[in-house]
C-alpha cells in the first residue's frame, strides 16, 4: 500500500514538475510554452485539476466493478491533488494574468461567467480539502459524507468553466462532460438498483395474501 500511494504521489506531481521545468526553460529564453506562456500555464494547471477530480470520482465505480475496496484509499488523495492543481490554476491567474491588480478579481467574477463558475468550484473545494483528514471524518460523522457530496456540483461547475472558456473548438470540454455524465449516470443507476433490491428484499406485511 505504501508503494502504491508513493506511485500515486509521483504520478500526480509529474505534470507540475514538467510544467515547472518548462517555466524554467521559458525564463531562460529557450521557449517551451508556446506563443502565450501565461495562457498555457493556466490551461495546463486547470486541465490537471479537472482530470484529477474526474479520476477521484471514478474510484467508486471502479471499486464497485472490480470488488476491490482498497481503491477507496486513494480517493481523498486524488481529491487533494485536484484541489492542489485548482489552487495553482487560480494563483497563476491572479499572479500572471491580473498581476498587481488583484482587486479586479471580484469585477472579473461578476463580469465573466466562466470565471464565476470556476471560482465557485474552487470555493466549494476548500471545505472538502480542509475536512479531508481522518480526524475531521471522525469529528463530523455522517455530516462528513453529506459535505463531501459537494464534489458532484463542483465537477459540474469545473466542466462548465472549461466549456465556457473554450469559445470555438469544444471537442475537449465535450469529452470531459461525457466522462462526467457517465460517472454521475453510474451513481444514479446504482442508487436506483439498490433501492429496488431493498424493496424486493423487504418482507411482505403481516396478513398479506
GROMACS .gro file of C-alpha atoms in nm, residues 75-77 79-80 83 125-137 140 144 147-148:
model
   23
   75UNK     CA    1  -0.994   0.878  -0.341
   76UNK     CA    2  -0.916   1.150  -0.087
   77UNK     CA    3  -0.556   1.171  -0.203
   79UNK     CA    4  -0.919   1.485  -0.446
   80UNK     CA    5  -0.649   1.674  -0.258
   83UNK     CA    6  -0.751   2.096  -0.511
  125UNK     CA    7  -1.338   2.259  -0.292
  126UNK     CA    8  -1.189   2.447   0.005
  127UNK     CA    9  -1.408   2.289   0.279
  128UNK     CA   10  -1.357   1.945   0.123
  129UNK     CA   11  -0.979   1.988   0.139
  130UNK     CA   12  -0.994   2.121   0.496
  131UNK     CA   13  -1.202   1.824   0.614
  132UNK     CA   14  -1.007   1.553   0.432
  133UNK     CA   15  -0.826   1.420   0.741
  134UNK     CA   16  -0.922   1.115   0.945
  135UNK     CA   17  -0.973   1.340   1.247
  136UNK     CA   18  -1.228   1.554   1.063
  137UNK     CA   19  -1.405   1.243   0.938
  140UNK     CA   20  -1.813   1.526   1.155
  144UNK     CA   21  -1.875   1.436   0.655
  147UNK     CA   22  -2.049   1.761   0.298
  148UNK     CA   23  -1.833   1.571   0.051
   0.00000   0.00000   0.00000
